[in-house]
Amino acid sequence: MQIIRYRAADGRERVGLLTDEGAVRAFPDAGQRLSDLWTLRLAELRALLSAVAARGEPVEVRPPWLAPIDGESEVWAAGVTYKRSEEARREESATPDIYARVYTAERPELFFKANPRRVAGPEAAIAVRADSDWDVPEPELTLVINAHGEIVGYTIGNDVSSRSIEGENPLYLPQAKVYAGSCALGPAIIPAWEIPDPYALSIELTIERNGQLCWQGRSSTADLRRRLEELVVYLFREDEFPAGAFLCTGTALVPERPFTLQAGDLVSIAISGLGRLRNRVVRGKLALQAASAGPCC
């Protein structure tokens, strides 16, 4: 089953459950938000989804879905959790030693990434900064964590980043990582119990330009240096998330220098068991504002 967020025929944003049979079933509360689900404990959520799958009203809805985040939920991200990420950060940085130290440190790197209004859904536009000349997508397994610190689901994340800005000075990381259009999530949320081993997921990134494949790479969550529960513990250690949190867990797929994203590129991320997230690239916030609200791809 997949938890989705979609726009109903009346224009309202709704939450639905895509069952294994391919039917979408509505939640009993028409005003249900995804963030409401993350107030439930794992066992309570599982019971609710089972009830919706069995008795929810069928609804007609077709993809693309909306970004699977709403309300006061936040997106955070972990950095330098794969060896390739550590190598890429050292390649770009004027202070390369700090990334080697983060990779081996007891404390992980965690940073705020986005709130719901900054998150693109499937087939929507993502952006690279207009003041950056070296930009990359970062495909990441993303955890869905409830208010009680339990991993309740998984989705695909794209932590779009400016390598030129972060490489100039690591203190510029917020500008390299947090801006309009810098994050995409989707296409749906897969409940945690549907993924038997989150450390055995293949990840594929493809980038098309003018209809031609211009970059492709594959990796696996088996190469994660950090345990997922460890990242969650550090995130919740001195903070709380009453509406739940999404945690991007880092990437092992970083295009080599001198590759950079360009306007019009089509970024596609596939993670086994989670589906495929596709987004078209625009440059700058004005282009993002002008991007069509309909399917981009």
mmCIF file of C-alpha atoms in Angstrom:
data_model
loop_
_atom_site.group_PDB
_atom_site.id
_atom_site.type_symbol
_atom_site.label_atom_id
_atom_site.label_comp_id
_atom_site.label_asym_id
_atom_site.label_seq_id
_atom_site.Cartn_x
_atom_site.Cartn_y
_atom_site.Cartn_z
ATOM 1 C CA MET A 1 0.000 0.000 0.000
ATOM 2 C CA GLN A 2 1.023 3.618 -0.567
ATOM 3 C CA ILE A 3 -0.070 6.761 1.249
ATOM 4 C CA ILE A 4 -0.653 9.537 -1.266
ATOM 5 C CA ARG A 5 -1.642 13.166 -1.248
ATOM 6 C CA TYR A 6 -3.737 14.318 -4.196
ATOM 7 C CA ARG A 7 -6.003 17.071 -5.435
ATOM 8 C CA ALA A 8 -9.655 16.026 -5.562
ATOM 9 C CA ALA A 9 -12.146 17.022 -8.221
ATOM 10 C CA ASP A 10 -13.358 19.860 -6.007
ATOM 11 C CA GLY A 11 -9.818 21.282 -5.912
ATOM 12 C CA ARG A 12 -9.160 20.361 -2.302
ATOM 13 C CA GLU A 13 -6.037 18.549 -1.176
ATOM 14 C CA ARG A 14 -6.829 15.106 0.181
ATOM 15 C CA VAL A 15 -5.059 12.078 1.625
ATOM 16 C CA GLY A 16 -5.642 8.653 0.126
ATOM 17 C CA LEU A 17 -4.415 5.091 0.284
ATOM 18 C CA LEU A 18 -3.357 3.374 -2.923
ATOM 19 C CA THR A 19 -3.969 -0.309 -2.271
ATOM 20 C CA ASP A 20 -2.070 -3.240 -3.712
ATOM 21 C CA GLU A 21 -5.002 -3.801 -6.072
ATOM 22 C CA GLY A 22 -4.490 -0.359 -7.592
ATOM 23 C CA ALA A 23 -7.545 1.314 -6.065
ATOM 24 C CA VAL A 24 -7.355 4.614 -4.207
ATOM 25 C CA ARG A 25 -9.402 4.712 -1.022
ATOM 26 C CA ALA A 26 -10.237 7.883 0.873
ATOM 27 C CA PHE A 27 -9.690 8.348 4.579
ATOM 28 C CA PRO A 28 -12.922 8.604 6.584
ATOM 29 C CA ASP A 29 -12.129 12.168 7.639
ATOM 30 C CA ALA A 30 -12.325 14.366 4.528
ATOM 31 C CA GLY A 31 -10.190 16.958 6.300
ATOM 32 C CA GLN A 32 -7.446 14.465 7.145
ATOM 33 C CA ARG A 33 -3.934 15.761 6.625
ATOM 34 C CA LEU A 34 -0.787 13.693 6.312
ATOM 35 C CA SER A 35 0.663 15.511 9.293
ATOM 36 C CA ASP A 36 -2.275 14.234 11.382
ATOM 37 C CA LEU A 37 -1.126 10.681 10.692
ATOM 38 C CA TRP A 38 2.285 11.363 12.176
ATOM 39 C CA THR A 39 0.760 12.077 15.588
ATOM 40 C CA LEU A 40 -0.169 8.379 15.780
ATOM 41 C CA ARG A 41 2.117 5.685 17.085
ATOM 42 C CA LEU A 42 3.272 3.054 14.618
ATOM 43 C CA ALA A 43 0.772 0.420 15.762
ATOM 44 C CA GLU A 44 -2.091 2.934 15.625
ATOM 45 C CA LEU A 45 -1.123 4.028 12.110
ATOM 46 C CA ARG A 46 -0.939 0.451 10.917
ATOM 47 C CA ALA A 47 -4.409 -0.273 12.280
ATOM 48 C CA LEU A 48 -5.834 2.858 10.637
ATOM 49 C CA LEU A 49 -4.346 2.036 7.232
ATOM 50 C CA SER A 50 -5.671 -1.514 7.424
ATOM 51 C CA ALA A 51 -9.147 -0.131 8.132
ATOM 52 C CA VAL A 52 -8.955 2.340 5.245
ATOM 53 C CA ALA A 53 -7.745 -0.389 2.868
ATOM 54 C CA ALA A 54 -10.694 -2.578 3.861
ATOM 55 C CA ARG A 55 -13.506 -0.054 4.195
ATOM 56 C CA GLY A 56 -12.401 3.273 2.732
ATOM 57 C CA GLU A 57 -14.541 4.817 0.013
ATOM 58 C CA PRO A 58 -13.043 4.302 -3.474
ATOM 59 C CA VAL A 59 -12.163 7.541 -5.260
ATOM 60 C CA GLU A 60 -11.141 8.303 -8.833
ATOM 61 C CA VAL A 61 -7.738 9.950 -8.897
ATOM 62 C CA ARG A 62 -4.764 9.672 -11.206
ATOM 63 C CA PRO A 63 -1.118 10.633 -10.799
ATOM 64 C CA PRO A 64 0.834 12.785 -10.572
ATOM 65 C CA TRP A 65 0.217 13.067 -6.859
ATOM 66 C CA LEU A 66 1.051 16.109 -4.760
ATOM 67 C CA ALA A 67 4.183 16.213 -2.627
ATOM 68 C CA PRO A 68 3.549 13.858 0.328
ATOM 69 C CA ILE A 69 4.014 16.514 3.001
ATOM 70 C CA ASP A 70 1.728 19.123 4.543
ATOM 71 C CA GLY A 71 0.894 21.000 7.716
ATOM 72 C CA GLU A 72 3.773 21.742 10.065
ATOM 73 C CA SER A 73 5.935 18.770 9.083
ATOM 74 C CA GLU A 74 9.586 19.557 8.392
ATOM 75 C CA VAL A 75 12.215 18.097 6.085
ATOM 76 C CA TRP A 76 15.700 17.570 7.512
ATOM 77 C CA ALA A 77 18.728 15.965 5.921
ATOM 78 C CA ALA A 78 21.834 14.056 6.907
ATOM 79 C CA GLY A 79 25.140 14.711 5.174
ATOM 80 C CA VAL A 80 28.255 12.676 4.428
ATOM 81 C CA THR A 81 26.668 9.305 5.229
ATOM 82 C CA TYR A 82 28.190 7.531 2.199
ATOM 83 C CA LYS A 83 31.852 7.334 1.188
ATOM 84 C CA ARG A 84 31.082 8.851 -2.215
ATOM 85 C CA SER A 85 29.474 11.874 -0.546
ATOM 86 C CA GLU A 86 32.548 12.386 1.624
ATOM 87 C CA GLU A 87 34.774 12.196 -1.473
ATOM 88 C CA ALA A 88 32.592 14.636 -3.421
ATOM 89 C CA ARG A 89 32.553 17.167 -0.585
ATOM 90 C CA ARG A 90 36.349 17.026 -0.303
ATOM 91 C CA GLU A 91 36.648 17.539 -4.066
ATOM 92 C CA GLU A 92 34.541 20.687 -4.005
ATOM 93 C CA SER A 93 35.575 22.239 -0.715
ATOM 94 C CA ALA A 94 38.172 24.845 0.159
ATOM 95 C CA THR A 95 38.351 23.106 3.577
ATOM 96 C CA PRO A 96 38.215 19.408 2.619
ATOM 97 C CA ASP A 97 39.360 17.948 5.925
ATOM 98 C CA ILE A 98 36.123 18.792 7.730
ATOM 99 C CA TYR A 99 34.153 16.353 5.570
ATOM 100 C CA ALA A 100 36.510 13.492 6.333
ATOM 101 C CA ARG A 101 36.054 14.272 10.020
ATOM 102 C CA VAL A 102 32.243 14.321 9.681
ATOM 103 C CA TYR A 103 32.255 10.956 7.896
ATOM 104 C CA THR A 104 34.052 9.246 10.786
ATOM 105 C CA ALA A 105 32.635 11.298 13.688
ATOM 106 C CA GLU A 106 30.271 9.889 16.285
ATOM 107 C CA ARG A 107 27.788 12.744 15.739
ATOM 108 C CA PRO A 108 26.183 12.850 12.273
ATOM 109 C CA GLU A 109 25.725 16.009 10.233
ATOM 110 C CA LEU A 110 22.039 17.029 10.337
ATOM 111 C CA PHE A 111 20.535 20.179 8.877
ATOM 112 C CA PHE A 112 17.140 21.691 8.162
ATOM 113 C CA LYS A 113 16.169 21.309 4.509
ATOM 114 C CA ALA A 114 12.603 22.475 3.830
ATOM 115 C CA ASN A 115 9.101 23.163 5.034
ATOM 116 C CA PRO A 116 6.105 21.986 2.956
ATOM 117 C CA ARG A 117 5.839 25.113 0.819
ATOM 118 C CA ARG A 118 9.397 24.592 -0.437
ATOM 119 C CA VAL A 119 8.846 20.967 -1.464
ATOM 120 C CA ALA A 120 8.110 19.889 -5.037
ATOM 121 C CA GLY A 121 6.040 16.799 -5.713
ATOM 122 C CA PRO A 122 6.329 14.275 -8.533
ATOM 123 C CA GLU A 123 6.400 15.792 -12.025
ATOM 124 C CA ALA A 124 6.722 19.314 -10.564
ATOM 125 C CA ALA A 125 9.599 21.717 -11.135
ATOM 126 C CA ILE A 126 12.713 21.828 -8.985
ATOM 127 C CA ALA A 127 15.179 24.712 -9.103
ATOM 128 C CA VAL A 128 18.869 25.454 -9.094
ATOM 129 C CA ARG A 129 19.983 28.813 -7.762
ATOM 130 C CA ALA A 130 20.428 31.652 -10.223
ATOM 131 C CA ASP A 131 23.626 32.697 -8.400
ATOM 132 C CA SER A 132 25.293 29.268 -8.604
ATOM 133 C CA ASP A 133 27.161 27.701 -11.507
ATOM 134 C CA TRP A 134 27.688 24.176 -10.146
ATOM 135 C CA ASP A 135 24.530 22.362 -9.094
ATOM 136 C CA VAL A 136 23.567 18.733 -8.626
ATOM 137 C CA PRO A 137 20.640 16.555 -7.581
ATOM 138 C CA GLU A 138 21.139 14.259 -4.588
ATOM 139 C CA PRO A 139 18.879 11.170 -4.596
ATOM 140 C CA GLU A 140 18.176 9.965 -1.068
ATOM 141 C CA LEU A 141 16.167 7.409 0.840
ATOM 142 C CA THR A 142 13.937 9.571 3.030
ATOM 143 C CA LEU A 143 12.510 8.499 6.359
ATOM 144 C CA VAL A 144 9.032 9.475 7.534
ATOM 145 C CA ILE A 145 9.181 9.810 11.315
ATOM 146 C CA ASN A 146 6.209 10.275 13.615
ATOM 147 C CA ALA A 147 6.005 12.622 16.585
ATOM 148 C CA HIS A 148 7.163 9.783 18.832
ATOM 149 C CA GLY A 149 10.446 9.249 16.989
ATOM 150 C CA GLU A 150 9.360 6.046 15.210
ATOM 151 C CA ILE A 151 10.143 5.415 11.538
ATOM 152 C CA VAL A 152 6.683 4.881 10.049
ATOM 153 C CA GLY A 153 7.412 5.127 6.334
ATOM 154 C CA TYR A 154 9.802 5.774 3.481
ATOM 155 C CA THR A 155 9.766 7.940 0.387
ATOM 156 C CA ILE A 156 12.200 9.280 -2.213
ATOM 157 C CA GLY A 157 13.931 12.608 -1.667
ATOM 158 C CA ASN A 158 15.978 14.913 -3.883
ATOM 159 C CA ASP A 159 18.264 17.216 -1.901
ATOM 160 C CA VAL A 160 19.126 19.631 -4.727
ATOM 161 C CA SER A 161 22.381 21.401 -3.861
ATOM 162 C CA SER A 162 24.757 24.122 -4.987
ATOM 163 C CA ARG A 163 28.237 22.619 -4.912
ATOM 164 C CA SER A 164 29.841 25.945 -5.787
ATOM 165 C CA ILE A 165 28.337 27.783 -2.802
ATOM 166 C CA GLU A 166 28.949 25.056 -0.233
ATOM 167 C CA GLY A 167 32.426 24.460 -1.633
ATOM 168 C CA GLU A 168 33.376 28.111 -1.224
ATOM 169 C CA ASN A 169 32.735 27.971 2.517
ATOM 170 C CA PRO A 170 30.984 25.239 4.574
ATOM 171 C CA LEU A 171 29.231 27.967 6.586
ATOM 172 C CA TYR A 172 27.310 28.757 3.394
ATOM 173 C CA LEU A 173 25.582 25.345 3.598
ATOM 174 C CA PRO A 174 22.117 26.855 4.347
ATOM 175 C CA GLN A 175 22.319 28.916 1.146
ATOM 176 C CA ALA A 176 23.543 25.897 -0.818
ATOM 177 C CA LYS A 177 20.773 23.671 0.513
ATOM 178 C CA VAL A 178 17.730 25.726 1.542
ATOM 179 C CA TYR A 179 16.025 27.837 -1.108
ATOM 180 C CA ALA A 180 12.876 27.819 -3.232
ATOM 181 C CA GLY A 181 12.629 24.593 -5.229
ATOM 182 C CA SER A 182 15.591 22.849 -3.587
ATOM 183 C CA CYS A 183 13.698 19.789 -2.366
ATOM 184 C CA ALA A 184 11.461 17.181 -3.942
ATOM 185 C CA LEU A 185 9.644 14.280 -2.274
ATOM 186 C CA GLY A 186 7.472 11.478 -3.596
ATOM 187 C CA PRO A 187 5.763 9.980 -5.352
ATOM 188 C CA ALA A 188 4.155 8.368 -2.279
ATOM 189 C CA ILE A 189 4.904 7.162 1.236
ATOM 190 C CA ILE A 190 5.440 3.445 1.671
ATOM 191 C CA PRO A 191 4.622 2.261 5.222
ATOM 192 C CA ALA A 192 7.680 1.037 7.105
ATOM 193 C CA TRP A 193 6.315 -2.504 7.497
ATOM 194 C CA GLU A 194 6.126 -2.823 3.700
ATOM 195 C CA ILE A 195 9.917 -2.513 3.383
ATOM 196 C CA PRO A 196 11.512 -5.592 4.994
ATOM 197 C CA ASP A 197 15.113 -4.354 4.718
ATOM 198 C CA PRO A 198 15.801 -0.630 4.169
ATOM 199 C CA TYR A 199 19.523 -1.443 3.850
ATOM 200 C CA ALA A 200 18.950 -3.486 0.697
ATOM 201 C CA LEU A 201 17.398 -0.882 -1.601
ATOM 202 C CA SER A 202 18.862 -0.023 -4.987
ATOM 203 C CA ILE A 203 18.979 3.657 -5.957
ATOM 204 C CA GLU A 204 19.194 4.886 -9.541
ATOM 205 C CA LEU A 205 19.659 8.438 -10.792
ATOM 206 C CA THR A 206 19.264 9.423 -14.433
ATOM 207 C CA ILE A 207 19.467 12.919 -15.912
ATOM 208 C CA GLU A 208 18.197 13.658 -19.402
ATOM 209 C CA ARG A 209 19.058 16.755 -21.418
ATOM 210 C CA ASN A 210 17.327 17.571 -24.685
ATOM 211 C CA GLY A 211 15.867 14.080 -24.733
ATOM 212 C CA GLN A 212 19.262 12.384 -24.332
ATOM 213 C CA LEU A 213 20.704 10.612 -21.313
ATOM 214 C CA CYS A 214 23.555 12.765 -20.004
ATOM 215 C CA TRP A 215 24.260 11.166 -16.601
ATOM 216 C CA GLN A 216 23.369 7.898 -14.947
ATOM 217 C CA GLY A 217 24.439 6.202 -11.735
ATOM 218 C CA ARG A 218 23.418 3.440 -9.360
ATOM 219 C CA SER A 219 24.058 2.773 -5.694
ATOM 220 C CA SER A 220 22.539 0.938 -2.749
ATOM 221 C CA THR A 221 21.518 1.740 0.796
ATOM 222 C CA ALA A 222 23.779 -1.165 1.777
ATOM 223 C CA ASP A 223 26.621 1.378 1.587
ATOM 224 C CA LEU A 224 25.159 3.635 4.289
ATOM 225 C CA ARG A 225 27.707 4.186 7.042
ATOM 226 C CA ARG A 226 25.100 5.331 9.581
ATOM 227 C CA ARG A 227 22.198 3.308 10.931
ATOM 228 C CA LEU A 228 18.824 4.882 10.266
ATOM 229 C CA GLU A 229 17.750 4.674 13.898
ATOM 230 C CA GLU A 230 20.954 6.469 14.901
ATOM 231 C CA LEU A 231 20.088 9.407 12.650
ATOM 232 C CA VAL A 232 16.594 9.579 14.155
ATOM 233 C CA VAL A 233 17.936 9.517 17.704
ATOM 234 C CA TYR A 234 20.225 12.470 17.014
ATOM 235 C CA LEU A 235 17.441 14.397 15.253
ATOM 236 C CA PHE A 236 15.093 13.984 18.229
ATOM 237 C CA ARG A 237 17.764 14.291 20.914
ATOM 238 C CA GLU A 238 17.052 17.938 21.791
ATOM 239 C CA ASP A 239 14.170 18.720 19.436
ATOM 240 C CA GLU A 240 10.573 17.678 18.970
ATOM 241 C CA PHE A 241 8.381 17.317 15.908
ATOM 242 C CA PRO A 242 4.688 17.284 16.866
ATOM 243 C CA ALA A 243 3.714 17.073 13.170
ATOM 244 C CA GLY A 244 6.388 14.533 12.296
ATOM 245 C CA ALA A 245 9.546 14.921 10.272
ATOM 246 C CA PHE A 246 11.060 13.732 7.008
ATOM 247 C CA LEU A 247 14.761 12.888 7.123
ATOM 248 C CA CYS A 248 16.777 12.559 3.913
ATOM 249 C CA THR A 249 19.556 10.099 4.728
ATOM 250 C CA GLY A 250 22.332 11.191 2.380
ATOM 251 C CA THR A 251 23.471 10.223 -1.087
ATOM 252 C CA ALA A 252 26.067 8.048 -2.773
ATOM 253 C CA LEU A 253 25.273 9.437 -6.241
ATOM 254 C CA VAL A 254 27.011 12.747 -6.922
ATOM 255 C CA PRO A 255 27.787 13.619 -10.570
ATOM 256 C CA GLU A 256 31.476 14.211 -11.101
ATOM 257 C CA ARG A 257 33.004 17.580 -11.872
ATOM 258 C CA PRO A 258 32.363 19.435 -14.136
ATOM 259 C CA PHE A 259 28.770 18.201 -14.540
ATOM 260 C CA THR A 260 26.120 20.708 -13.501
ATOM 261 C CA LEU A 261 22.351 20.768 -13.822
ATOM 262 C CA GLN A 262 20.874 23.022 -16.485
ATOM 263 C CA ALA A 263 17.397 24.427 -16.985
ATOM 264 C CA GLY A 264 15.272 21.900 -18.808
ATOM 265 C CA ASP A 265 17.061 18.824 -17.462
ATOM 266 C CA LEU A 266 14.824 15.944 -16.399
ATOM 267 C CA VAL A 267 15.936 14.327 -13.129
ATOM 268 C CA SER A 268 14.606 10.848 -12.398
ATOM 269 C CA ILE A 269 15.253 8.956 -9.154
ATOM 270 C CA ALA A 270 14.155 5.358 -8.636
ATOM 271 C CA ILE A 271 14.464 3.438 -5.358
ATOM 272 C CA SER A 272 13.415 -0.207 -5.270
ATOM 273 C CA GLY A 273 10.075 -0.625 -3.551
ATOM 274 C CA LEU A 274 9.425 3.130 -3.425
ATOM 275 C CA GLY A 275 8.775 4.008 -7.070
ATOM 276 C CA ARG A 276 10.183 6.786 -9.210
ATOM 277 C CA LEU A 277 10.375 10.545 -8.617
ATOM 278 C CA ARG A 278 10.732 12.770 -11.707
ATOM 279 C CA ASN A 279 11.250 16.525 -11.809
ATOM 280 C CA ARG A 280 12.166 19.088 -14.455
ATOM 281 C CA VAL A 281 14.841 21.669 -13.608
ATOM 282 C CA VAL A 282 14.382 25.440 -13.796
ATOM 283 C CA ARG A 283 16.908 28.127 -12.887
ATOM 284 C CA GLY A 284 16.081 30.675 -10.201
ATOM 285 C CA LYS A 285 13.010 31.498 -8.162
ATOM 286 C CA LEU A 286 11.387 33.609 -10.888
ATOM 287 C CA ALA A 287 11.470 30.659 -13.275
ATOM 288 C CA LEU A 288 10.118 28.451 -10.507
ATOM 289 C CA GLN A 289 7.216 30.845 -9.950
ATOM 290 C CA ALA A 290 6.501 30.832 -13.664
ATOM 291 C CA ALA A 291 6.617 27.047 -13.984
ATOM 292 C CA SER A 292 3.356 25.450 -14.926
ATOM 293 C CA ALA A 293 1.254 24.054 -12.102
ATOM 294 C CA GLY A 294 0.497 21.022 -14.274
ATOM 295 C CA PRO A 295 2.700 18.063 -15.165
ATOM 296 C CA CYS A 296 6.174 19.225 -16.149
ATOM 297 C CA CYS A 297 7.554 16.054 -17.680
#
